[in-house]
Short mmCIF file of C-alpha atoms in Angstrom, two decimals:
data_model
loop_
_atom_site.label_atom_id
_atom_site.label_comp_id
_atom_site.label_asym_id
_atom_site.label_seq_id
_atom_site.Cartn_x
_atom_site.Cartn_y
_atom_site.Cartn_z
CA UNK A 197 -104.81 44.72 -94.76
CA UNK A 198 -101.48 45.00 -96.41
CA UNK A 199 -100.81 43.92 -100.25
CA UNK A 200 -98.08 41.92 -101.26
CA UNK A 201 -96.22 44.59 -102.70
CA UNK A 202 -96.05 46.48 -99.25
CA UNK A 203 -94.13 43.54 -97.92
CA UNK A 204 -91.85 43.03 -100.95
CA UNK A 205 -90.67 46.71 -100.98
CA UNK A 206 -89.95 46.27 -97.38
CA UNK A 207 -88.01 43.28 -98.23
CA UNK A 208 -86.00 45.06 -100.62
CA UNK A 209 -85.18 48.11 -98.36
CA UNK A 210 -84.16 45.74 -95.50
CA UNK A 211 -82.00 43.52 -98.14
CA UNK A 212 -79.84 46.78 -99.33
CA UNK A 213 -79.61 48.42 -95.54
CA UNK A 214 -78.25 44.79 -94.39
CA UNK A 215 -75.66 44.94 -97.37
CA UNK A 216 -74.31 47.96 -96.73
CA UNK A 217 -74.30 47.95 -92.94
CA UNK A 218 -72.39 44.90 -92.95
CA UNK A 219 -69.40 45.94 -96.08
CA UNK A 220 -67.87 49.29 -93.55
CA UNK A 221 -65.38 47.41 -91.71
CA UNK A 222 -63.85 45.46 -95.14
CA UNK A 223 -62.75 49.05 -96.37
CA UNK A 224 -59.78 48.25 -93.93
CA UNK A 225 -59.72 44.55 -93.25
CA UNK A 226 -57.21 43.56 -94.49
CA UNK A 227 -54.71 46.40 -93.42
CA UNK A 228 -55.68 47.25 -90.20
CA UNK A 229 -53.33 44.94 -88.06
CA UNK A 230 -50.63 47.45 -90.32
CA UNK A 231 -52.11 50.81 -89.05
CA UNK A 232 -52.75 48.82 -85.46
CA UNK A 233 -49.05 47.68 -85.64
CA UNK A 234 -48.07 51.51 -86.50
CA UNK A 235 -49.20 53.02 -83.82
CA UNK A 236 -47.74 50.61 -81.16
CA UNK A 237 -49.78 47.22 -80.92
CA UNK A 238 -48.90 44.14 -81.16
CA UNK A 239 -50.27 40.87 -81.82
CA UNK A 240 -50.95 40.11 -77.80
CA UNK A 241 -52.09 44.16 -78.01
CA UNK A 242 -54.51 43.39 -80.17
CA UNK A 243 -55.61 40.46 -79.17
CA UNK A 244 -56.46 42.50 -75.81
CA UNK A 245 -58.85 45.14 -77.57
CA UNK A 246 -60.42 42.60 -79.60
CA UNK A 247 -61.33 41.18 -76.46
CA UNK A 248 -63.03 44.47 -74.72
CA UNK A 249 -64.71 44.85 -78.13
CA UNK A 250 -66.66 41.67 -77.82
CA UNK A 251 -67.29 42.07 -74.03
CA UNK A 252 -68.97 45.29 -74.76
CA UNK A 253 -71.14 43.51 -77.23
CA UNK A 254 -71.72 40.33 -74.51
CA UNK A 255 -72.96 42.81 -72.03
CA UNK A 256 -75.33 44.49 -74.50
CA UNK A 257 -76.07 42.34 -77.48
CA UNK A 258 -79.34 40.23 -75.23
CA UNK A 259 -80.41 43.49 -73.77
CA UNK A 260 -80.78 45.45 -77.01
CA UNK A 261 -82.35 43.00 -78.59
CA UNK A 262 -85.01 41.94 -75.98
CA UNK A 263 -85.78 45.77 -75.93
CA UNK A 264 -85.92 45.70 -80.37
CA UNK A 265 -88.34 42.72 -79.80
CA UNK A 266 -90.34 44.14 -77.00
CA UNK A 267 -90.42 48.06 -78.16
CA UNK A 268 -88.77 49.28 -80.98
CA UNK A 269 -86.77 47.39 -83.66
CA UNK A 270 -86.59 49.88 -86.16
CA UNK A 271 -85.13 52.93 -83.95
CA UNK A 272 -82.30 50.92 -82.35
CA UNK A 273 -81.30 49.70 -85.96
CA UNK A 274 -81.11 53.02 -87.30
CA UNK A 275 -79.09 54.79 -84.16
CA UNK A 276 -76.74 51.37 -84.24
CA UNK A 277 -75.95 52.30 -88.15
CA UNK A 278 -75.33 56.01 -87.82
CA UNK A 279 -73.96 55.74 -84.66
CA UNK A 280 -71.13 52.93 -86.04
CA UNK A 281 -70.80 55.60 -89.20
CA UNK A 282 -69.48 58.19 -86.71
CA UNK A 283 -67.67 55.88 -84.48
CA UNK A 284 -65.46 54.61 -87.24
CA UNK A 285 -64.68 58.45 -88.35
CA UNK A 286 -63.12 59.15 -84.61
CA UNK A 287 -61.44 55.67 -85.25
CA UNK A 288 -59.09 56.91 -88.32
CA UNK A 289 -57.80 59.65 -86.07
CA UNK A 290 -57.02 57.13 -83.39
CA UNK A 291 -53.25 57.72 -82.56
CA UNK A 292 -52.75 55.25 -79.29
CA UNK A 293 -54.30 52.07 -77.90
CA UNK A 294 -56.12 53.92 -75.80
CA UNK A 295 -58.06 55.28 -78.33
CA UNK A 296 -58.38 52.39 -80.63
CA UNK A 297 -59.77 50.58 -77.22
CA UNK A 298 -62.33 53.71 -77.01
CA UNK A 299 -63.18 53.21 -80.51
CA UNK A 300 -63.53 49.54 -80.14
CA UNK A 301 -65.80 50.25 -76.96
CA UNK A 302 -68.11 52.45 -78.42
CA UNK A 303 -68.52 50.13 -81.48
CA UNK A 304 -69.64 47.60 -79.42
CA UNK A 305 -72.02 49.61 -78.29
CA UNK A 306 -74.11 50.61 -81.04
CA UNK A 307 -73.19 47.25 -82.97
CA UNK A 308 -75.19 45.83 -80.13
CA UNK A 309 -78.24 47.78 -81.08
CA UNK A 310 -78.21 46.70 -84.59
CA UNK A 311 -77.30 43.13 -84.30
CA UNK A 312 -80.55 41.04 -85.25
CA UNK A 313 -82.83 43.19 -86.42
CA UNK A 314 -81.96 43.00 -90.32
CA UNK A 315 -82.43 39.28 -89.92
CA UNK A 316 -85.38 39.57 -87.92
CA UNK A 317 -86.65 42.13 -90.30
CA UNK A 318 -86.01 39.53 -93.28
CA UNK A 319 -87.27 36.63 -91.66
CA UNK A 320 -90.90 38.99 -91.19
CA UNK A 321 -91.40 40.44 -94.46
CA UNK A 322 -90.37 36.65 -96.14
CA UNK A 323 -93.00 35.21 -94.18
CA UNK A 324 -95.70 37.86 -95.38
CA UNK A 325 -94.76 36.76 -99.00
CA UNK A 326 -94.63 33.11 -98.76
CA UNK A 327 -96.44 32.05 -95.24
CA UNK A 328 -94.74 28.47 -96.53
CA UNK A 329 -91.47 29.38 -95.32
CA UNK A 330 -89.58 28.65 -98.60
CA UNK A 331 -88.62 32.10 -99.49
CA UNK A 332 -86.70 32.94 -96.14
CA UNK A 333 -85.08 29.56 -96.77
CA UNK A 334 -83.64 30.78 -100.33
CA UNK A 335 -83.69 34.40 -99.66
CA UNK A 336 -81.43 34.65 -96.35
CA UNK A 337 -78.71 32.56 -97.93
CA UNK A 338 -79.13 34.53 -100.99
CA UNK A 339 -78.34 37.71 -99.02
CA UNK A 340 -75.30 36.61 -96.63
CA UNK A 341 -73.71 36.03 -100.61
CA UNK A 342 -74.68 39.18 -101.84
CA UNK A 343 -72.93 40.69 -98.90
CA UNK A 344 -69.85 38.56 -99.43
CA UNK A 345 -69.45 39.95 -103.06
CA UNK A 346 -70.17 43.00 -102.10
CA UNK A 347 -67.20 42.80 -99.17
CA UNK A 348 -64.93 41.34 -101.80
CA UNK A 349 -65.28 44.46 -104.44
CA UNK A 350 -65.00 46.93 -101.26
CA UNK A 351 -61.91 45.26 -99.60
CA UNK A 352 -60.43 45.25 -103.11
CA UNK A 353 -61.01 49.40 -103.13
CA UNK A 354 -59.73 49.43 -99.16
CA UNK A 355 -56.80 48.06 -100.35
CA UNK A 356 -56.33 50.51 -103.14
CA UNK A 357 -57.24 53.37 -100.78
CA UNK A 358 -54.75 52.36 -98.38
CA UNK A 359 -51.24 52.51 -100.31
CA UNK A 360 -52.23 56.22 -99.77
CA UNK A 361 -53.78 56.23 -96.01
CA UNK A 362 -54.44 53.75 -93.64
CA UNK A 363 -56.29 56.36 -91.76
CA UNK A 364 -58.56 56.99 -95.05
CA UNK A 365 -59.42 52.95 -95.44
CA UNK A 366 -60.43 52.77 -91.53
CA UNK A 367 -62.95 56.32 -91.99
CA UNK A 368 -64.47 55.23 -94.93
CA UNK A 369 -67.02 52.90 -93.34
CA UNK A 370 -68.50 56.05 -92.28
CA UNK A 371 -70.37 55.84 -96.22
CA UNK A 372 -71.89 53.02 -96.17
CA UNK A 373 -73.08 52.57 -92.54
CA UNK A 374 -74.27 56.25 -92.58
CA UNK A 375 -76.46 55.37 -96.09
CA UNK A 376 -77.61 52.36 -94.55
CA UNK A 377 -78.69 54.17 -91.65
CA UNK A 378 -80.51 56.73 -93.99
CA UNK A 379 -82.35 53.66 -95.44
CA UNK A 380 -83.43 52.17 -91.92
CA UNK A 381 -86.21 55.25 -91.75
CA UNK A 382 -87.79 54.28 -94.69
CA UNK A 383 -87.82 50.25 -93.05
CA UNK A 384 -91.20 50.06 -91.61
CA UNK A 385 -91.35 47.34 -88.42
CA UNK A 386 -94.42 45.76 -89.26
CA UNK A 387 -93.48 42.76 -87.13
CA UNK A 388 -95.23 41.70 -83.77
CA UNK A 389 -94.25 42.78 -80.88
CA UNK A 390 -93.03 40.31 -78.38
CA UNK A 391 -95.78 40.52 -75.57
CA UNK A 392 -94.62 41.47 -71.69
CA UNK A 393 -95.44 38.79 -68.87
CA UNK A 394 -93.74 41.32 -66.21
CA UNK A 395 -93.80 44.49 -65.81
CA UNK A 396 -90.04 44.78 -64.40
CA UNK A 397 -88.24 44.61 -67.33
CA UNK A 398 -85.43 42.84 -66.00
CA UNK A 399 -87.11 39.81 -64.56
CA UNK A 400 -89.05 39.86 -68.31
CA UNK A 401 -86.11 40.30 -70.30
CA UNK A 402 -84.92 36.72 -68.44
CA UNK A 403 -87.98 35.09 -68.69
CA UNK A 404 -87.96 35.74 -72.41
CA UNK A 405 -84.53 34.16 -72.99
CA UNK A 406 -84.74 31.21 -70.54
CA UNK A 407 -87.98 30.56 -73.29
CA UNK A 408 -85.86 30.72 -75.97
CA UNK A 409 -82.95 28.35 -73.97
CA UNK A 410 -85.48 26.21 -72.84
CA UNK A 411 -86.42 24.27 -76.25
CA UNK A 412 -83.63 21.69 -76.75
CA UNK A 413 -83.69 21.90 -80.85
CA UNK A 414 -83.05 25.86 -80.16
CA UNK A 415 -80.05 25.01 -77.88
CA UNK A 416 -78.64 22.38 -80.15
CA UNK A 417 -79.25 24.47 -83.27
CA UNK A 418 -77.89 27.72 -81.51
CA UNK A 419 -74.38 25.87 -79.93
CA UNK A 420 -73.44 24.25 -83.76
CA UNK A 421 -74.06 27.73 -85.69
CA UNK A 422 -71.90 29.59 -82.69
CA UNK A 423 -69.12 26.55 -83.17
CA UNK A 424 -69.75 27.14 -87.02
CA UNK A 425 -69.17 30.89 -86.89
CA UNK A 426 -66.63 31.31 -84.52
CA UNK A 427 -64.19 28.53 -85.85
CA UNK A 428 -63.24 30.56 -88.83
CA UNK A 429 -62.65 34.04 -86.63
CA UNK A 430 -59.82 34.36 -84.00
CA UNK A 431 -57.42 32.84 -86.37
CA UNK A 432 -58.44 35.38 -89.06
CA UNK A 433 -55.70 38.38 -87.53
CA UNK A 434 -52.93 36.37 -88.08
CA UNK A 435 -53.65 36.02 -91.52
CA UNK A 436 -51.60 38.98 -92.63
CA UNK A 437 -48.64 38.30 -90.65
CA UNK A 438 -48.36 34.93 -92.03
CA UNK A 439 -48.30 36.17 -95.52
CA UNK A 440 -45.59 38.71 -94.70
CA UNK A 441 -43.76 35.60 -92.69
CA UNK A 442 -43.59 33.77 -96.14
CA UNK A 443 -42.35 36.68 -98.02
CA UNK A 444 -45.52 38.03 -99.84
CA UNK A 445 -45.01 41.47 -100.52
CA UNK A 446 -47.08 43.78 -98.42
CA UNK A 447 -48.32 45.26 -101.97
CA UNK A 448 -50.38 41.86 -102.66
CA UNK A 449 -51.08 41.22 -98.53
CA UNK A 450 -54.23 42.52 -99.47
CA UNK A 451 -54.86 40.14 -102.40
CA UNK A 452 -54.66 36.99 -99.60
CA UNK A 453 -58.06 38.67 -98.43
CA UNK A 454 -59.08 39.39 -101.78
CA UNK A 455 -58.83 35.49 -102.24
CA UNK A 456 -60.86 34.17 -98.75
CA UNK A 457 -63.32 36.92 -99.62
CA UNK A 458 -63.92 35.39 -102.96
CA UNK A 459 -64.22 31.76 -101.56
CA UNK A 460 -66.44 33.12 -99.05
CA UNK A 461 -69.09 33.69 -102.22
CA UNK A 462 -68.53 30.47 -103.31
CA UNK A 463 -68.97 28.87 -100.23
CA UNK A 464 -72.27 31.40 -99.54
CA UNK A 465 -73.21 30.13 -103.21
CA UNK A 466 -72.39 26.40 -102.28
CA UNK A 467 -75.16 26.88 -99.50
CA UNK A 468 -77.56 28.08 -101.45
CA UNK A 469 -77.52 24.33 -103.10
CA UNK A 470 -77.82 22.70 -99.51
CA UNK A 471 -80.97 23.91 -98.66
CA UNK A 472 -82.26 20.38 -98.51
CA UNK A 473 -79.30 18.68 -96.49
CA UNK A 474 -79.62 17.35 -92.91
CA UNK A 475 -78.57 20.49 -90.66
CA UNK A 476 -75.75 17.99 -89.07
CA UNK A 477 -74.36 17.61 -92.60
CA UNK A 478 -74.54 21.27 -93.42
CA UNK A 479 -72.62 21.41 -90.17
CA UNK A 480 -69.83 18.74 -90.64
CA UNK A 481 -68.75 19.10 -93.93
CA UNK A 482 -67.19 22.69 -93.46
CA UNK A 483 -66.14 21.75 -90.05
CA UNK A 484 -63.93 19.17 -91.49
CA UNK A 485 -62.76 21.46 -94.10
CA UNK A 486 -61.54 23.76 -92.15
CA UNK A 487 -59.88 21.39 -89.91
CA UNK A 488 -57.95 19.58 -92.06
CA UNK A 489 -56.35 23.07 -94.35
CA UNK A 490 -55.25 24.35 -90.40
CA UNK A 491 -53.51 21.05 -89.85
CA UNK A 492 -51.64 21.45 -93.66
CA UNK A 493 -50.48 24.99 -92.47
CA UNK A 494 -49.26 23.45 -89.06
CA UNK A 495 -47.61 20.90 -90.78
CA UNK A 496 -46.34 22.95 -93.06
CA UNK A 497 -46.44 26.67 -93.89
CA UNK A 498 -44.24 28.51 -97.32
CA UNK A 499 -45.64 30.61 -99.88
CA UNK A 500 -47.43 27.40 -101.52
CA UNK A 501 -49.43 26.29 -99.03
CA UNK A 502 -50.59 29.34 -96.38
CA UNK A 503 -53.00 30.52 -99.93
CA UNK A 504 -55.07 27.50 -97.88
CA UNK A 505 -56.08 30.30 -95.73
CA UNK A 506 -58.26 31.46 -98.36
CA UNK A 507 -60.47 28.16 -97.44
CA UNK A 508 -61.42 29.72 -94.00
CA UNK A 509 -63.71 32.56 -96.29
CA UNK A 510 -65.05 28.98 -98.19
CA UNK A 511 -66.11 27.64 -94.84
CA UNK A 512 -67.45 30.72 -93.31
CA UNK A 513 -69.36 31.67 -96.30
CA UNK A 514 -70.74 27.25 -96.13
CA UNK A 515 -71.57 28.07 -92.52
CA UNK A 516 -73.29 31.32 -92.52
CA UNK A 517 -76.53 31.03 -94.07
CA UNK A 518 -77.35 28.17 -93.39
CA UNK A 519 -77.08 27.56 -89.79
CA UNK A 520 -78.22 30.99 -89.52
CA UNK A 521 -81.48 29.90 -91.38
CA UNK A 522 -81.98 26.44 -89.21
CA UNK A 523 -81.40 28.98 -86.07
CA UNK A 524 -84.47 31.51 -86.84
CA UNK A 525 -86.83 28.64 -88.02
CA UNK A 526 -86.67 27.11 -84.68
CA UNK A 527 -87.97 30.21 -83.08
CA UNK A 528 -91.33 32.50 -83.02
CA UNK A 529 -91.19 35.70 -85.36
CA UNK A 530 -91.96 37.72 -82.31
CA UNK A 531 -88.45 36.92 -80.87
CA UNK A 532 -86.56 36.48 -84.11
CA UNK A 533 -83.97 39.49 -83.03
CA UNK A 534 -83.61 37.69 -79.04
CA UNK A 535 -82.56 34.69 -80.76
CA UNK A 536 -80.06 36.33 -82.68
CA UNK A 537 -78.83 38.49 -80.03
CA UNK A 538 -78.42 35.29 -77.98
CA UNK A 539 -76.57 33.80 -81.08
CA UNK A 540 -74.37 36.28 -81.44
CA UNK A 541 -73.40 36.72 -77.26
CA UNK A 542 -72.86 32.73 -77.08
CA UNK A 543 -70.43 33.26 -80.14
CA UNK A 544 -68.51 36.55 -78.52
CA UNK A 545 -68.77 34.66 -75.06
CA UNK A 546 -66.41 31.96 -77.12
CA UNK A 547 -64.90 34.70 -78.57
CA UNK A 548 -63.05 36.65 -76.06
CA UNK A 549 -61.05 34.21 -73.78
CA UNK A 550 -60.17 32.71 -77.37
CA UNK A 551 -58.95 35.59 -79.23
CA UNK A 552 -56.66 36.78 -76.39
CA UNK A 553 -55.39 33.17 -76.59
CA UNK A 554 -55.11 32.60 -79.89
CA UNK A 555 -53.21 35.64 -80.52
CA UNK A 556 -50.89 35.01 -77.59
CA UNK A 557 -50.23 31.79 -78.89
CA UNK A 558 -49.75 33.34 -82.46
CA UNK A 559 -47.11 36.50 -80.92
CA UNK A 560 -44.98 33.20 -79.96
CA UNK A 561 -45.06 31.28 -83.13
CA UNK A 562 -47.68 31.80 -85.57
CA UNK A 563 -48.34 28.60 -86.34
CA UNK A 564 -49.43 27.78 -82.76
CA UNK A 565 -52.14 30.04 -83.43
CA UNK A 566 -53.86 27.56 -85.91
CA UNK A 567 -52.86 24.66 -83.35
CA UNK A 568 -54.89 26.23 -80.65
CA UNK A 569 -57.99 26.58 -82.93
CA UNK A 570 -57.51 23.17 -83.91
CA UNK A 571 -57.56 21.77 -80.75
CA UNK A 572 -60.35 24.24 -78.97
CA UNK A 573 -63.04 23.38 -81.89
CA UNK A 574 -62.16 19.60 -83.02
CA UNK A 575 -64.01 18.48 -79.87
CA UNK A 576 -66.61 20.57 -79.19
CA UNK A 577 -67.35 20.07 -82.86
CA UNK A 578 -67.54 16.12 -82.35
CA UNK A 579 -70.36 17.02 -79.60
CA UNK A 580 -72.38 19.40 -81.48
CA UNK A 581 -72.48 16.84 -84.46
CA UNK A 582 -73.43 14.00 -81.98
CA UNK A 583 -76.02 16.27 -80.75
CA UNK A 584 -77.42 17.17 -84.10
CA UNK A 585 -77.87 13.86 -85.10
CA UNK A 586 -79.73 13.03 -82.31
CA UNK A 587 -82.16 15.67 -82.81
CA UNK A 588 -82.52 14.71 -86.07
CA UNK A 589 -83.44 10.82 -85.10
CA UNK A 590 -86.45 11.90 -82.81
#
């Protein structure tokens, strides 16, 4: 019988492996569509790798995790994280498309292995602690803000490390992930394994996902967090050609970021404090936000007004934790990193007709960028909230 203790260290390890596995990428956030623009790509370009990116994870995120689940979730975590460490050195020599889309590709890949299993683990060792459910209630928002602060002091360094190489700010996620990685052999899976009904592992893999699709709360709960997450994304790559279409000075470009990073711990913070709100009001009051700041910038966009942008960190950071929290309650711990895995294809499934789109619309006029968000999620918003509600009155 495991102590307390056991579980809490656990908890800890998990807590500082998800932190730094997820701050890599903001090294170069906010310069990247700079390096991607100096080697040849444009906005449409980009748009198009973006795209393969996230079909690579649709095609692998529900298979990965349904193996993490059913055989191993501590191995495929630790391969995803050093295998992401090495991908993203070959990435700051990438000279081409070509080999940005390689990059990109193999990403996917191990991102797919990874994706999940921190929460998964969280969810588990919280659980241990406090069988009540309360601490994975405070504790998961709690971490998705520790990782936005933690983002907001590394995209402040990228930024810094970039007036002197692009390349440099781009192969420096290779620290973090490859620490985190280190970190993930110490992470013991003491979670359940999620039994097999068939021993084709194909025909069990589906059976275990048309369980999880099969409770209606799940779908309902899964749909709002994927409109929730993916409302503040596609939109986010024209960010730093709208501040140079104003006339910010490329030298503060980075400080835009700087700013939505910062509102994303607020809103993360903000969260924390809704805990006890209906899950259709944690869901409508951020969608509204961010609605109505894209319709200001439509209206009207000059060096005033586009800082508004920084309110699509506020909303993602509002979003986050707490739909991601209503998501794993609704499921068995046994299948924590499936649901996840099926979170995070429904949101790339959204993802990659609407980034190519968005980003077309945005090489035209930027503008129409924010227009085509606006008019994608304002309805199938008005559904999910409709549908929230409902579950809420049975």
């Amino acid at each position: 019988m495991r102590g307390e203790s056991v579980y809490k260290e656990n908890l800890r390890r998990v807590i500082v492996e998800t932190v730094l596995t997820s701050i890599g990428a903001s090294f170069s956030v906010a310069t990247i569509t700079i390096f991607w623009n100096s080697i040849g790509m444009n906005q449409a370009t980009i748009g198009f790798v973006q795209m393969a990116f996230t079909i690579v994870l649709c095609l692998l995120d529900m298979p990965m995790g349904y193996l993490a689940d059913r055989f191993n979730r501590k191995a495929l975590n630790v391969v995803g994280d050093i295998g992401v460490a090495i991908t993203f050195v070959y990435y700051a020599f990438a000279k081409n498309v070509y080999m940005t889309l390689i990059a990109e590709c193999v990403l996917g890949i191990f991102m797919a292995m990874t994706n999940g299993v921190d929460q998964s683990f969280i969810k588990y060792n919280c659980d241990k602690i406090d069988p009540s459910g309360e601490l994975f209630k405070k504790i998961n928002p709690k971490v998705f803000t520790t990782r936005y602060i933690a983002m907001l002091v590394v995209t402040i360094l990228g930024g810094f490390i970039a007036k002197y190489s692009l390349r440099l700010a781009i192969g420096i996620a290779f620290i973090p992930y490859f620490i985190g990685g280190l970190i993930g052999f110490k992470i013991h899976d003491y979670g359940e394994k999620q039994e097999s009904k068939n021993k084709n592992l194909i025909i069990d893999m589906v059976a275990s996902f048309k369980e999880i699709m099969n409770k209606r709360d799940t779908r309902v709960l899964l749909g709002s967090y994927i409109l929730g997450k993916e409302i503040t994304h596609a939109q986010i790559w024209v960010m730093t050609p709208m501040l140079i279409m104003v006339g910010v000075p490329i030298e503060i470009v980075s400080i835009g970021w700087v700013f939505s990073f910062i509102m994303q711990i607020i809103g993360s913070k903000l969260s924390e404090k809704m805990v006890s709100l209906k899950t259709s009001n944690k869901f409508a009051i951020p969608i509204s936000i961010e609605i109505l700041w894209m319709l200001v910038l439509i209206a009207s966009t000059n060096k005033v007004t586009i800082w508004l942008f920084a309110l699509n960190g506020f909303v993602h950071g509002l979003v986050e934790g707490n739909m991601a929290t209503s998501v794993q309650e609704s499921a068995r711990n046994e299948i924590q990193t499936s649901v996840m895995s099926v979170a995070s294809t429904g949101a790339r499934l959204l993802y990659i007709p609407l980034v190519y789109f968005i980003n077309y619309l945005g090489n035209i006029k930027l503008q129409l960028a924010l227009v085509g968000v606006t008019g994608v999620f304002l309805p199938l918003s008005i559904v999910a909230f409709v549908a929230l509600r409902g579950m809420e009155r049975r």
